[in-house]
Coordinates of C-alpha atoms in Angstrom, one line a residue:
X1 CA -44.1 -34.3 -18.6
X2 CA -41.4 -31.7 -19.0
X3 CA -41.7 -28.6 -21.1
X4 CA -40.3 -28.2 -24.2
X5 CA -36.7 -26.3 -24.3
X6 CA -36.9 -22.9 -24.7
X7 CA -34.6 -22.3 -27.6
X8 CA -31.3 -20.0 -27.5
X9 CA -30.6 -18.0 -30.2
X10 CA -28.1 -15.9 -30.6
X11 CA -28.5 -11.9 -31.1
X12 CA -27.3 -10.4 -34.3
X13 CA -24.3 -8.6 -33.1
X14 CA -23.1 -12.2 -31.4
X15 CA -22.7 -13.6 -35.0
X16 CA -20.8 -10.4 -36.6
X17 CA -18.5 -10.1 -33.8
X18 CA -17.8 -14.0 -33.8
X19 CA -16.8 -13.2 -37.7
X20 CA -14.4 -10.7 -36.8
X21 CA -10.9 -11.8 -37.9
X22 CA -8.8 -13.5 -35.6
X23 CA -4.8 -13.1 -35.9
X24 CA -2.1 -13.8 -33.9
X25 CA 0.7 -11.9 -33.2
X26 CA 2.8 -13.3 -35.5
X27 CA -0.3 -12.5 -38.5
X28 CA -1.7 -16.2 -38.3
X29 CA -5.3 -16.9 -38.4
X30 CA -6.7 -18.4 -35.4
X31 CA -9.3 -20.4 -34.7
X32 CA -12.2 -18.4 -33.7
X33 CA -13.9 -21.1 -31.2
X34 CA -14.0 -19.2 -27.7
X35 CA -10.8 -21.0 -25.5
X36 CA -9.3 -18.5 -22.9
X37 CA -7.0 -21.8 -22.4
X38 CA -5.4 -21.7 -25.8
X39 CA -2.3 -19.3 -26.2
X40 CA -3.0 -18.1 -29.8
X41 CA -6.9 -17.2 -28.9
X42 CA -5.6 -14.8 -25.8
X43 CA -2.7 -13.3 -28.7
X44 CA -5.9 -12.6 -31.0
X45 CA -7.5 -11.0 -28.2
X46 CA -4.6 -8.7 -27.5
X47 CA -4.3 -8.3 -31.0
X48 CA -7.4 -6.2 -31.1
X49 CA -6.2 -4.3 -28.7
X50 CA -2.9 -3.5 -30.1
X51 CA -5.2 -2.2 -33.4
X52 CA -6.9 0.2 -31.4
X53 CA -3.2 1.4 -29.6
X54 CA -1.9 1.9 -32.9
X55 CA -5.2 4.0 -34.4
X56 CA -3.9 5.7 -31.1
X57 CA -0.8 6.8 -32.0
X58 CA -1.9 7.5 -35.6
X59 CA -4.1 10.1 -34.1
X60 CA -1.7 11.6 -32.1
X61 CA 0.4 11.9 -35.3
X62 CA -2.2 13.6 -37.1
X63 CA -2.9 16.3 -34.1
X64 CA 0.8 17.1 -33.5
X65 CA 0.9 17.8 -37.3
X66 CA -2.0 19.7 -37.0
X67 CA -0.6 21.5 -34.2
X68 CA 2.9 22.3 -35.8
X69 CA 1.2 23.7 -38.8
X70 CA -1.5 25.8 -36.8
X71 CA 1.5 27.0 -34.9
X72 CA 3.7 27.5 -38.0
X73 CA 0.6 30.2 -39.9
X74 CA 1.7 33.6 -40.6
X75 CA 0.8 35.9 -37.9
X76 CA -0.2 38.3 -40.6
X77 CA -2.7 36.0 -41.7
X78 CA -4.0 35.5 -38.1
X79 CA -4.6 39.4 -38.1
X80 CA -6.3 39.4 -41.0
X81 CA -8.7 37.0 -40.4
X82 CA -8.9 37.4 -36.7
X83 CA -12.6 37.4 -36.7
X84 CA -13.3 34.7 -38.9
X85 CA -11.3 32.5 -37.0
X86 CA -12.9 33.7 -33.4
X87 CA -16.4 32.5 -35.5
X88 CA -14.7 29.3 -36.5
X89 CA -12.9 28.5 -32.8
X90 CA -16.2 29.0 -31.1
X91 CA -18.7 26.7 -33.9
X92 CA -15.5 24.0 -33.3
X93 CA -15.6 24.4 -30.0
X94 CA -19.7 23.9 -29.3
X95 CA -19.6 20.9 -32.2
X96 CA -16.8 19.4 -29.5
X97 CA -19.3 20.0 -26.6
X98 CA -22.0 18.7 -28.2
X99 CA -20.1 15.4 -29.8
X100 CA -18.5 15.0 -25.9
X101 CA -22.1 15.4 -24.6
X102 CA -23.5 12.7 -26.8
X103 CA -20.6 10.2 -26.0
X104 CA -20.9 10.7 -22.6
X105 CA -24.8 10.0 -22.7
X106 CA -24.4 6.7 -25.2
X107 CA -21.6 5.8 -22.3
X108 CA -24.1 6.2 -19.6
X109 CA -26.6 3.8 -21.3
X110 CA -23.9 1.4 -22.1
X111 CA -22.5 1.3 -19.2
X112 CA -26.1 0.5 -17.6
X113 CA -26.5 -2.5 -20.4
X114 CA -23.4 -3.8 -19.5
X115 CA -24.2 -3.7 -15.5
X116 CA -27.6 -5.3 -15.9
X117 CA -26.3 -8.0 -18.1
X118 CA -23.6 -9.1 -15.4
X119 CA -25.6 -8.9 -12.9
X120 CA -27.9 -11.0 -14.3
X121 CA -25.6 -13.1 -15.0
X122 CA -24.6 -13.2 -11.1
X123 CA -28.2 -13.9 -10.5
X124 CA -28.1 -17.3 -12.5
X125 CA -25.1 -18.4 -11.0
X126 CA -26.3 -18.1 -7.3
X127 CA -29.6 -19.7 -8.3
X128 CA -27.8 -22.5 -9.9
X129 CA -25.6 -22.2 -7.2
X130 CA -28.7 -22.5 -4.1
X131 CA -30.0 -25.4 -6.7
X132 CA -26.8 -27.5 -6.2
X133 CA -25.8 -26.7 -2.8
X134 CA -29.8 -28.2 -2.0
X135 CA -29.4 -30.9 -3.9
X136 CA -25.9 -31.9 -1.8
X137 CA -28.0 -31.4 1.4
X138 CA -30.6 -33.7 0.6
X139 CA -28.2 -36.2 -0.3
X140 CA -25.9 -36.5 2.3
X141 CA -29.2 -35.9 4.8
X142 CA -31.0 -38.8 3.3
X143 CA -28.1 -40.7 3.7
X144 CA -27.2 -39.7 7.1
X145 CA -30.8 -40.9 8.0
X146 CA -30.2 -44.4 6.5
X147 CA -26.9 -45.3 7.4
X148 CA -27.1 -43.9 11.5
X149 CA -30.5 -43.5 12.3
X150 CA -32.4 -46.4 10.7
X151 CA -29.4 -48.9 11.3
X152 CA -29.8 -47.4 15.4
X153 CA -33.6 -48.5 15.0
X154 CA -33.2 -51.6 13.6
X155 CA -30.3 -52.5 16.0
X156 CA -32.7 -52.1 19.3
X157 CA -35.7 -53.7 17.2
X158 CA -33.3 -56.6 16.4
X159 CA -32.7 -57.3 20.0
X160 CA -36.6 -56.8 20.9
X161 CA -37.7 -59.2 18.4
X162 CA -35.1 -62.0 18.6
X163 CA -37.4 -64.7 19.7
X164 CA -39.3 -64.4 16.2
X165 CA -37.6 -65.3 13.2
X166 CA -39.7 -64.3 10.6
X167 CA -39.8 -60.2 12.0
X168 CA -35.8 -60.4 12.1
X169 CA -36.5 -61.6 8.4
X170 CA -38.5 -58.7 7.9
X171 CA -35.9 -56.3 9.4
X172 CA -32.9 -57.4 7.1
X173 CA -35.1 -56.8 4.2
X174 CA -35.5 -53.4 5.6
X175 CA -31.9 -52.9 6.5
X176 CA -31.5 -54.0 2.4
X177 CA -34.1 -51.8 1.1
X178 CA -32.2 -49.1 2.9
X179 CA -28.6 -50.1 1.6
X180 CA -30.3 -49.8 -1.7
X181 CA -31.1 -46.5 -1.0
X182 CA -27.4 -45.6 0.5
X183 CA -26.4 -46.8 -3.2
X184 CA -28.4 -45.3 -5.5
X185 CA -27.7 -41.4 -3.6
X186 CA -24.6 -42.8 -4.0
X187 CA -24.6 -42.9 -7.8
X188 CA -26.1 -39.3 -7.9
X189 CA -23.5 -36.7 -8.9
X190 CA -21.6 -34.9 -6.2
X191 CA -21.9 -30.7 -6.8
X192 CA -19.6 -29.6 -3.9
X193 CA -16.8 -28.9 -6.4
X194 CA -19.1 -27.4 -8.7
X195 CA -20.4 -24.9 -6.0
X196 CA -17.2 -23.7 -5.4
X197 CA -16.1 -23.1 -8.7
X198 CA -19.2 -21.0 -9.1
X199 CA -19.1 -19.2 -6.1
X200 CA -15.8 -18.2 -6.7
X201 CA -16.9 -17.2 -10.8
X202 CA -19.8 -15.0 -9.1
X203 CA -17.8 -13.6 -6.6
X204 CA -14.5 -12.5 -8.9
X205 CA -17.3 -11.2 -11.6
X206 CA -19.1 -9.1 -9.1
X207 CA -15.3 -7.6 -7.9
X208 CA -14.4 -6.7 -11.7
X209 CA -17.7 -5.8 -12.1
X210 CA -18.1 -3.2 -9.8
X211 CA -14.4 -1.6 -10.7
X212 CA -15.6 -1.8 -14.0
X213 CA -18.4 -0.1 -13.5
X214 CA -16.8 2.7 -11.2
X215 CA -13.6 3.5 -13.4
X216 CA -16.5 4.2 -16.6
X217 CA -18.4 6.8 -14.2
X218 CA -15.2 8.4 -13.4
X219 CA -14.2 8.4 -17.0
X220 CA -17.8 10.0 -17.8
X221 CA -17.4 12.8 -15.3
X222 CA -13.2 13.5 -15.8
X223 CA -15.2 13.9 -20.2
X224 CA -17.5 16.1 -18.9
X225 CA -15.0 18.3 -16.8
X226 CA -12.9 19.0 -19.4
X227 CA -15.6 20.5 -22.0
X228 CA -16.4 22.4 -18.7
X229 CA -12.9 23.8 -18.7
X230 CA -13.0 24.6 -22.7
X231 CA -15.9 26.4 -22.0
X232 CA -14.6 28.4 -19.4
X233 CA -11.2 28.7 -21.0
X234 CA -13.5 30.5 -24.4
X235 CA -15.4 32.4 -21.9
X236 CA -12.7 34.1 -19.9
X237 CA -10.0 34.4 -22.7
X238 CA -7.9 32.2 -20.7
X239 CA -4.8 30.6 -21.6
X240 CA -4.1 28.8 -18.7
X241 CA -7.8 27.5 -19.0
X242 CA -7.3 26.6 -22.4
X243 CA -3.7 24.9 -21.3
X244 CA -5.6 22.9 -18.6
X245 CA -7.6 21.8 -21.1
X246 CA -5.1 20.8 -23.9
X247 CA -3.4 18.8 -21.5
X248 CA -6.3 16.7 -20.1
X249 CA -7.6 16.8 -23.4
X250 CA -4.4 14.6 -24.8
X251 CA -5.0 12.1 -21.4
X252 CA -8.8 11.8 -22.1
X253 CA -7.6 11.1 -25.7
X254 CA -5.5 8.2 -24.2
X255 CA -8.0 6.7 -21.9
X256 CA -10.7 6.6 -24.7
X257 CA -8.6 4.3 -27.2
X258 CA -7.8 2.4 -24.1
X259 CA -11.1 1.6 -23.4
X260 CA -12.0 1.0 -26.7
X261 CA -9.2 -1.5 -26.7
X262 CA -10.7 -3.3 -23.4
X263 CA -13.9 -3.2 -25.1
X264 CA -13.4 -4.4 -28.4
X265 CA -11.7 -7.8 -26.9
X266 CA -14.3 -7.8 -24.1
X267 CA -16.8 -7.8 -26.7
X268 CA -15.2 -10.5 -29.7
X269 CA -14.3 -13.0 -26.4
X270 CA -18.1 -12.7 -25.0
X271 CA -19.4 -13.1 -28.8
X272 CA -17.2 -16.2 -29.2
X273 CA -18.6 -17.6 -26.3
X274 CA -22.0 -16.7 -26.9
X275 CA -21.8 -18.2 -30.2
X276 CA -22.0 -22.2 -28.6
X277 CA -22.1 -21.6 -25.5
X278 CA -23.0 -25.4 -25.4
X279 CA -19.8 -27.0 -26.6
X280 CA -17.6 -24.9 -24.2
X281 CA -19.3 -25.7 -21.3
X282 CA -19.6 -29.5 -22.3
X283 CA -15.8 -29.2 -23.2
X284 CA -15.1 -27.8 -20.0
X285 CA -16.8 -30.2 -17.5
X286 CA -15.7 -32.6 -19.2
X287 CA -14.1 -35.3 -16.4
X288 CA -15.6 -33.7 -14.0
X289 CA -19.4 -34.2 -14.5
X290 CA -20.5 -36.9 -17.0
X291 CA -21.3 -36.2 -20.1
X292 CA -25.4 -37.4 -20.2
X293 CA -26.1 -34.7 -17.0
X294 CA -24.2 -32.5 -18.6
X295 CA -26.5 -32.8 -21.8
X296 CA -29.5 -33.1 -19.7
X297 CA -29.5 -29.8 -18.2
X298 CA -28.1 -28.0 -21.8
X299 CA -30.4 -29.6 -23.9
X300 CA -33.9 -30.0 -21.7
X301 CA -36.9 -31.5 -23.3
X302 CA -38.9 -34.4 -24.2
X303 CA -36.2 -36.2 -26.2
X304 CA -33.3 -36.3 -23.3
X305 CA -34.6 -38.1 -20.8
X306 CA -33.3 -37.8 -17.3
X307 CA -30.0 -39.7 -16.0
X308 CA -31.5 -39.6 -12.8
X309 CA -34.7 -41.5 -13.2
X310 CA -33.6 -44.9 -12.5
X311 CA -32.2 -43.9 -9.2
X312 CA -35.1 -41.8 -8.0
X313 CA -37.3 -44.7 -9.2
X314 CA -35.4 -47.2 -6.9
X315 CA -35.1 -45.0 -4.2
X316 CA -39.4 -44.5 -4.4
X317 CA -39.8 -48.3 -4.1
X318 CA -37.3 -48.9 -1.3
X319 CA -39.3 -46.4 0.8
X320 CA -42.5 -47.6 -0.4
X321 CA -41.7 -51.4 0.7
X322 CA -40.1 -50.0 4.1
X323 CA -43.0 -48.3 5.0
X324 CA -45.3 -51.3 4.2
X325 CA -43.1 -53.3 6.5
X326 CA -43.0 -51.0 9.3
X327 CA -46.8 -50.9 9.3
X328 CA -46.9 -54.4 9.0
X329 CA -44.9 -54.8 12.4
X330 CA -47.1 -51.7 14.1
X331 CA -50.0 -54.3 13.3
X332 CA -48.8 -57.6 14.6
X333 CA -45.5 -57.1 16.4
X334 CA -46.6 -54.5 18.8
X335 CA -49.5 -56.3 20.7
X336 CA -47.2 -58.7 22.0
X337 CA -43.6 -56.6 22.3
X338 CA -44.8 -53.2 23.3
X339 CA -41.5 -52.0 23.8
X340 CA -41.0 -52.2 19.8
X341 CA -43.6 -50.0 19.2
X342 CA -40.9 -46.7 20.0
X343 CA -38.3 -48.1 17.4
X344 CA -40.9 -48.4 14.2
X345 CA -42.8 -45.3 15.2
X346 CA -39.2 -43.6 14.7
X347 CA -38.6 -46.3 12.0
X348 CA -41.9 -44.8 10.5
X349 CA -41.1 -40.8 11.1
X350 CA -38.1 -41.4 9.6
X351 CA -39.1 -42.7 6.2
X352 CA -42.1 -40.3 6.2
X353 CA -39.3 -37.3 6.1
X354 CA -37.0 -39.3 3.3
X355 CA -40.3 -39.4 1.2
X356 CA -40.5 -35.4 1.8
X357 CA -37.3 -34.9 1.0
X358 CA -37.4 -37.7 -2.4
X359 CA -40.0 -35.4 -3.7
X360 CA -37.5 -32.0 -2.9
X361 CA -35.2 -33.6 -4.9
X362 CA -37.0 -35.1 -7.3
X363 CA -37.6 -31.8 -8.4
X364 CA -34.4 -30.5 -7.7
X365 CA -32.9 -32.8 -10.2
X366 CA -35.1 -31.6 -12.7
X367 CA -34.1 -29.7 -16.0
X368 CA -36.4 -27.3 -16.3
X369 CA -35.0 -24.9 -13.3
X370 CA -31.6 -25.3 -14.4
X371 CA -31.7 -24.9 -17.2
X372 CA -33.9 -21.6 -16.9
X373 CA -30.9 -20.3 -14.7
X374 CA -28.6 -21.2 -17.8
X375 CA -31.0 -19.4 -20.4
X376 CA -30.9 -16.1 -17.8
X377 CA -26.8 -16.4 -17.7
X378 CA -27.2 -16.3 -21.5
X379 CA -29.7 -13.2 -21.7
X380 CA -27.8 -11.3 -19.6
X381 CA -24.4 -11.6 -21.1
X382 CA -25.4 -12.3 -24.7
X383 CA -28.0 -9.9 -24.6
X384 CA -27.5 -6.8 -22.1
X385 CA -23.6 -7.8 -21.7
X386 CA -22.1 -7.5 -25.7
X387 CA -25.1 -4.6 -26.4
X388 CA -23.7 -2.2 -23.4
X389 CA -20.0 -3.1 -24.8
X390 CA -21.1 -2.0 -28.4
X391 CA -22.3 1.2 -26.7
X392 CA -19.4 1.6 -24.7
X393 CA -17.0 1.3 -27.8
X394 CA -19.3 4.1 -29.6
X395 CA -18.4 6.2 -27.1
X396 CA -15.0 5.7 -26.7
X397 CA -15.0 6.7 -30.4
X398 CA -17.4 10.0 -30.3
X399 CA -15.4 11.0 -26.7
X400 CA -11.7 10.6 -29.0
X401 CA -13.5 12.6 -31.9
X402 CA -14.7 15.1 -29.5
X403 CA -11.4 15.9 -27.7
X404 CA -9.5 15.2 -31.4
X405 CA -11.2 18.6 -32.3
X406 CA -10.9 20.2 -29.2
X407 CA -7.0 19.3 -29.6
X408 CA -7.1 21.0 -33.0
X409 CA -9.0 24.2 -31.8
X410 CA -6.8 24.7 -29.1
X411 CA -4.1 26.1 -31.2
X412 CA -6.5 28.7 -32.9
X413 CA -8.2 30.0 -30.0
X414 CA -4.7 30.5 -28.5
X415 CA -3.7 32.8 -31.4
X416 CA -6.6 34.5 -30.8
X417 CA -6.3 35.2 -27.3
X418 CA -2.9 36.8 -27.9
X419 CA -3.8 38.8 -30.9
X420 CA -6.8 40.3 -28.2
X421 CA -3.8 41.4 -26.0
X422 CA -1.5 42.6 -28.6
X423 CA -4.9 44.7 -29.7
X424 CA -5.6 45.6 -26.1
X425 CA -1.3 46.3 -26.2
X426 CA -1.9 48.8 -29.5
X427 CA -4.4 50.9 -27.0
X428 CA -2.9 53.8 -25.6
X429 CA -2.4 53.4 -22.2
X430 CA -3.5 56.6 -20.9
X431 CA -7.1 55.8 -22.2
X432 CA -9.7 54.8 -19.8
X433 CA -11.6 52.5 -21.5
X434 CA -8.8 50.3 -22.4
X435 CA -9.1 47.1 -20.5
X436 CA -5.0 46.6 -20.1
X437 CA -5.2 50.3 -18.8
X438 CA -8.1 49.2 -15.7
X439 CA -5.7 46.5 -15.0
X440 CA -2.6 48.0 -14.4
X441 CA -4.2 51.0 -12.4
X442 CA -6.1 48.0 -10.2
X443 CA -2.1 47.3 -9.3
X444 CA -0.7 50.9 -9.2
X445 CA -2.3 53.3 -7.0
X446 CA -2.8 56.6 -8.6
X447 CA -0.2 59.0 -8.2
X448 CA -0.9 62.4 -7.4
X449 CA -3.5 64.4 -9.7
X450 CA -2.2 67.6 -11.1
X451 CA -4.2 70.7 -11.7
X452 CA -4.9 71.6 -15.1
X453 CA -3.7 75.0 -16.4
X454 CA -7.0 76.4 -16.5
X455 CA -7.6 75.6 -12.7
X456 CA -4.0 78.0 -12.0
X457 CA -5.1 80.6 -13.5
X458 CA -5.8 82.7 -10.5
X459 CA -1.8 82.3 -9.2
X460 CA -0.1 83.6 -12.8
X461 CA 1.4 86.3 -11.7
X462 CA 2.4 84.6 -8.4
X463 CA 6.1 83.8 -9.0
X464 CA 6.7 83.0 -5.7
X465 CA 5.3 79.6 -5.1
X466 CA 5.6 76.8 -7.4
X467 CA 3.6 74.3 -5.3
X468 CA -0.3 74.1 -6.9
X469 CA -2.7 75.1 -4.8
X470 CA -4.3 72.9 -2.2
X471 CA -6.5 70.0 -2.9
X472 CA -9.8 69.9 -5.2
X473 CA -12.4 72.0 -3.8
X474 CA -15.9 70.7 -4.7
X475 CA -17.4 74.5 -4.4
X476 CA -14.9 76.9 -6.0
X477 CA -15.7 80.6 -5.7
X478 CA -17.6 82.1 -8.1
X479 CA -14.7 85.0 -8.2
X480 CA -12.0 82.4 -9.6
X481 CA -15.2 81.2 -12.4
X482 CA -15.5 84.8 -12.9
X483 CA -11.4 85.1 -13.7
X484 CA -11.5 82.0 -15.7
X485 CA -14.5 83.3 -17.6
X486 CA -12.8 86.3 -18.3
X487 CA -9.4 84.7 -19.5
X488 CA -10.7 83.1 -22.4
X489 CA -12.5 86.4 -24.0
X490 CA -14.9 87.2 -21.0
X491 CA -17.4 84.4 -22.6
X492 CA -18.7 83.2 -19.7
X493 CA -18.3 79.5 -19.8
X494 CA -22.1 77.3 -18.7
X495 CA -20.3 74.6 -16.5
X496 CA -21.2 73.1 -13.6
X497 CA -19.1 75.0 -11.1
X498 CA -17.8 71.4 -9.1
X499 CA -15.6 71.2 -12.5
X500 CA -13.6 74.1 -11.5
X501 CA -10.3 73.7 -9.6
X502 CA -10.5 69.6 -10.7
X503 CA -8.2 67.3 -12.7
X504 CA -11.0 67.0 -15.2
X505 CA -10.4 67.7 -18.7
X506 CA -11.4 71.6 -20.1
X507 CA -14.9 71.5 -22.0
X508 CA -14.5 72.3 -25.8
X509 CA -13.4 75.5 -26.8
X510 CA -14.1 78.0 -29.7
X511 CA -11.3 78.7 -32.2
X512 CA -11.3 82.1 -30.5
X513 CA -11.4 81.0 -26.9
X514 CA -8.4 78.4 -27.9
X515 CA -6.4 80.8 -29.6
X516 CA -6.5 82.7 -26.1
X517 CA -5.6 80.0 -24.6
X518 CA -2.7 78.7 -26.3
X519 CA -1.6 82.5 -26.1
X520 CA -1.8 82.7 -22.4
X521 CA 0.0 79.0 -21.9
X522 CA 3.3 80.5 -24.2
X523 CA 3.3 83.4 -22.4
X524 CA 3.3 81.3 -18.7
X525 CA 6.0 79.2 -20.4
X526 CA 8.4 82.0 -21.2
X527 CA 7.6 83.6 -17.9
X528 CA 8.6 80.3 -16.1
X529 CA 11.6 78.7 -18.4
X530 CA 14.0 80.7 -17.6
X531 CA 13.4 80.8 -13.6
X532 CA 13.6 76.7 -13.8
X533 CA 15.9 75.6 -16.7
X534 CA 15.5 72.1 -17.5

């Protein structure tokens, strides 16, 4: 006795997505029964998607506004509150980071759900698939055996027994219990076309599945590059970073609205279907298979009651009674035409593997495995398939917030770079611990260094020479410390002695020592000035 059904029932999100409105283009409602062959269903379908281009380009409204007025602020105001709005860039820019993080992780398990449930899918149809395909072998095998091999048999056996009537009797009834058979394998329905149709469903939904599948992870990892180049762009102070990332940041934008587009339809069409799945596929084979198998394999249980039964039952009792004949000729035929006995032993064989093969598809016909392979198609793309869509569309939403706020910190954190250079600019540039100042001597070499006036002290009263002495010498003599001592008051002066006769700057001075030392430099000026007018 057959099991009961195992009931479908539709998930929760199958019913609100089937309630979704359904327009045309032209703002008519539309019938919300799933028919990809009706004209207004696809325009409701691309209707969905042209509601998610337009929250598209009112976003990209709101950030070019946003952007205009960022870039329109008083630079005044930008100084003022210069480090407020470094604090503020950086928060907007880890709240991006984190929001892109989280889409891309509720993308990864969507985009898992969605994989398993087509796949799944895949797996029913093949099954079903292996199901028909057997059940056409058996057939036309069974039938093959009965119309070439059997009639061979009873040809020979014809011409063996001629001289008795009543066992040529006995082999037209078995040559009609086997035309009985021919018919009623006839009368089974013919799968070839359906085999194709669903080899060629499985094999076009694996293809999209797979792009599907690949253009998602690419999308994933293109999300998480670009918060990898904001990062970067913060870190290093970099405007061409930050640039980089602006402008991906506005095609990531895109892409995310676009997927939620694909999506949303994706996920409303599936729904529809999902919702009776029955009556589409009833309406759909309809002149093609007949409507009780049809039934029969959507709605197995105890009250549909096979359309195959009478044929199977007929095709039982033909082999039964051919067998009973062929043993009845073994028994009395035999003995006196030996050469007979070949014939029904092949005769016998020959039903023995028919009877094999009525039981293979006996429960090949059945419901139950078909119908199992139906209620898998289901799970997976009721189930798995409309859940990983509803995951995919939440991230297309927290991926466009993410790089919506990126977008609108980009402007800020640019200000902010250029009002570190024009800081940096402020610097003098003669100061060694001014960044600009380390990059432009990494570009200049240093020109030559020029003494200091203290380390000429020994040539004043050379006039002769206006070259200054050779280069640096590490160990100056302790006579020329001794002079310099003695020049500003005779105080000796506690340096290291490697200072004297360098470029370095003079130690700090008294007000005594450097009112002896601006005297000395006026008097060296007035000695000088007039010898090399300017």
């Amino acid at each position: 006795m057959p099991a009961a059904r195992v009931e479908y029932v539709a998930p929760w999100w199958v019913a609100w997505l089937h309630s979704v409105p359904h327009l045309s283009l032209r703002l008519q409602p539309v019938d919300s029964t799933f028919d990809p062959r009706d004209e207004n269903y696809r325009e409701s379908l691309m209707f969905l998607g042209l509601l998610a281009a337009v929250c598209l380009g009112l976003n990209l409204i709101f950030l070019t506004a946003y952007v205009v007025c960022a870039c329109c602020c008083r630079r005044d105001q930008v100084v003022q509150t210069k480090r407020r709005h470094s604090c503020c860039v950086t928060w907007t820019a880890v709240a991006a980071g984190l929001v892109c993080c989280a889409a891309v992780g509720v993308g990864f398990y969507g985009n898992s759900e969605t994989n398993d449930g087509v796949y799944q899918l895949i797996y029913a149809l093949d099954n079903a698939n292996h199901t028909f395909s057997g059940i056409d072998v058996l057939v036309s095998g069974t039938t093959q055996k009965m119309k070439v091999d059997l009639e061979q048999h009873l040809a020979r056996l014809s011409e063996i027994l001629a001289a008795r009537g009543d066992y040529i009797q006995t082999l037209k009834f078995m040559q009609q219990m086997a035309g009985n058979v021919i018919v009623q394998l006839s009368g089974l329905p013919a799968w070839r076309e359906v085999t194709t149709v669903l080899t060629e469903v499985s094999d076009q939904t694996g293809y999209v599945e797979y792009y599907r599948w690949l253009s998602y992870l690419l999308l994933f990892i293109l999300d998480l590059l670009i918060c990898l180049v904001a990062c970067l762009s913060l870190a290093r102070r970099s405007r061409a970073l930050l640039a980089s990332m602006l402008c991906c940041g506005v095609l990531a934008l895109f892409l995310s609205w676009t997927s939620l587009a694909a999506d949303t339809a994706a996920a409303v069409s599936t729904s529809d279907f999902c919702s009776a799945p029955d009556t589409f596929i009833l309406n759909i084979t309809e002149g093609h298979i007949r409507t009780e198998v049809t039934r029969y394999y959507l709605y197995c249980g105890q009250s549909v009651s096979s359309p195959f039964q009478q044929a199977l039952t007929v095709f039982q009792r033909s082999l039964t009674t051919m067998q009973i004949q062929v043993a009845g000729l073994l028994q009395f035929a035999v003995p006196r035409f030996p050469t007979a006995e070949k014939d029904l032993l092949g005769i016998q064989l020959l039903l023995n593997s028919s009877e094999s093969g009525l039981h293979q598809l006996t429960a090949m016909l059945d419901c139950r495995g078909l119908h199992k392979d139906y209620l898998d198609a289901l799970a997976g793309i009721c189930y798995d398939g409309i859940e990983g869509l509803l995951y995919l569309g939440l991230f297309s939403l927290l991926a466009a917030l993410a790089f919506s706020i990126m977008i609108c910190a980009g402007p800020r954190a640019w200000k902010h770079f250029t009002a570190r250079d024009r800081d940096y600019d402020d610097i003098d540039g003669d100061d060694p611990f001014n960044p600009q100042a380390r990059r432009i001597a990494a570009h200049n070499p240093p020109r030559g260094q020029l003494r200091s006036f203290c380390s000429y002290s020994s040539g004043l009263g050379s006039q002769t020479s206006l070259q200054p002495p050779a280069q640096t010498i590490s160990n100056a003599p302790v006579s020329e410390y001794m002079n310099q001592a003695m020049l500003f008051g005779g105080n000796p002066r506690y340096e290291n002695v490697p200072l004297i006769g360098r470029g370095s700057p003079p130690p700090m001075y008294s007000p005594s020592m450097r009112a002896t030392y601006l005297s000395v430099a006026d008097e060296h000026l007035r000695h000088y000035g007039n010898e090399f007018p300017a």
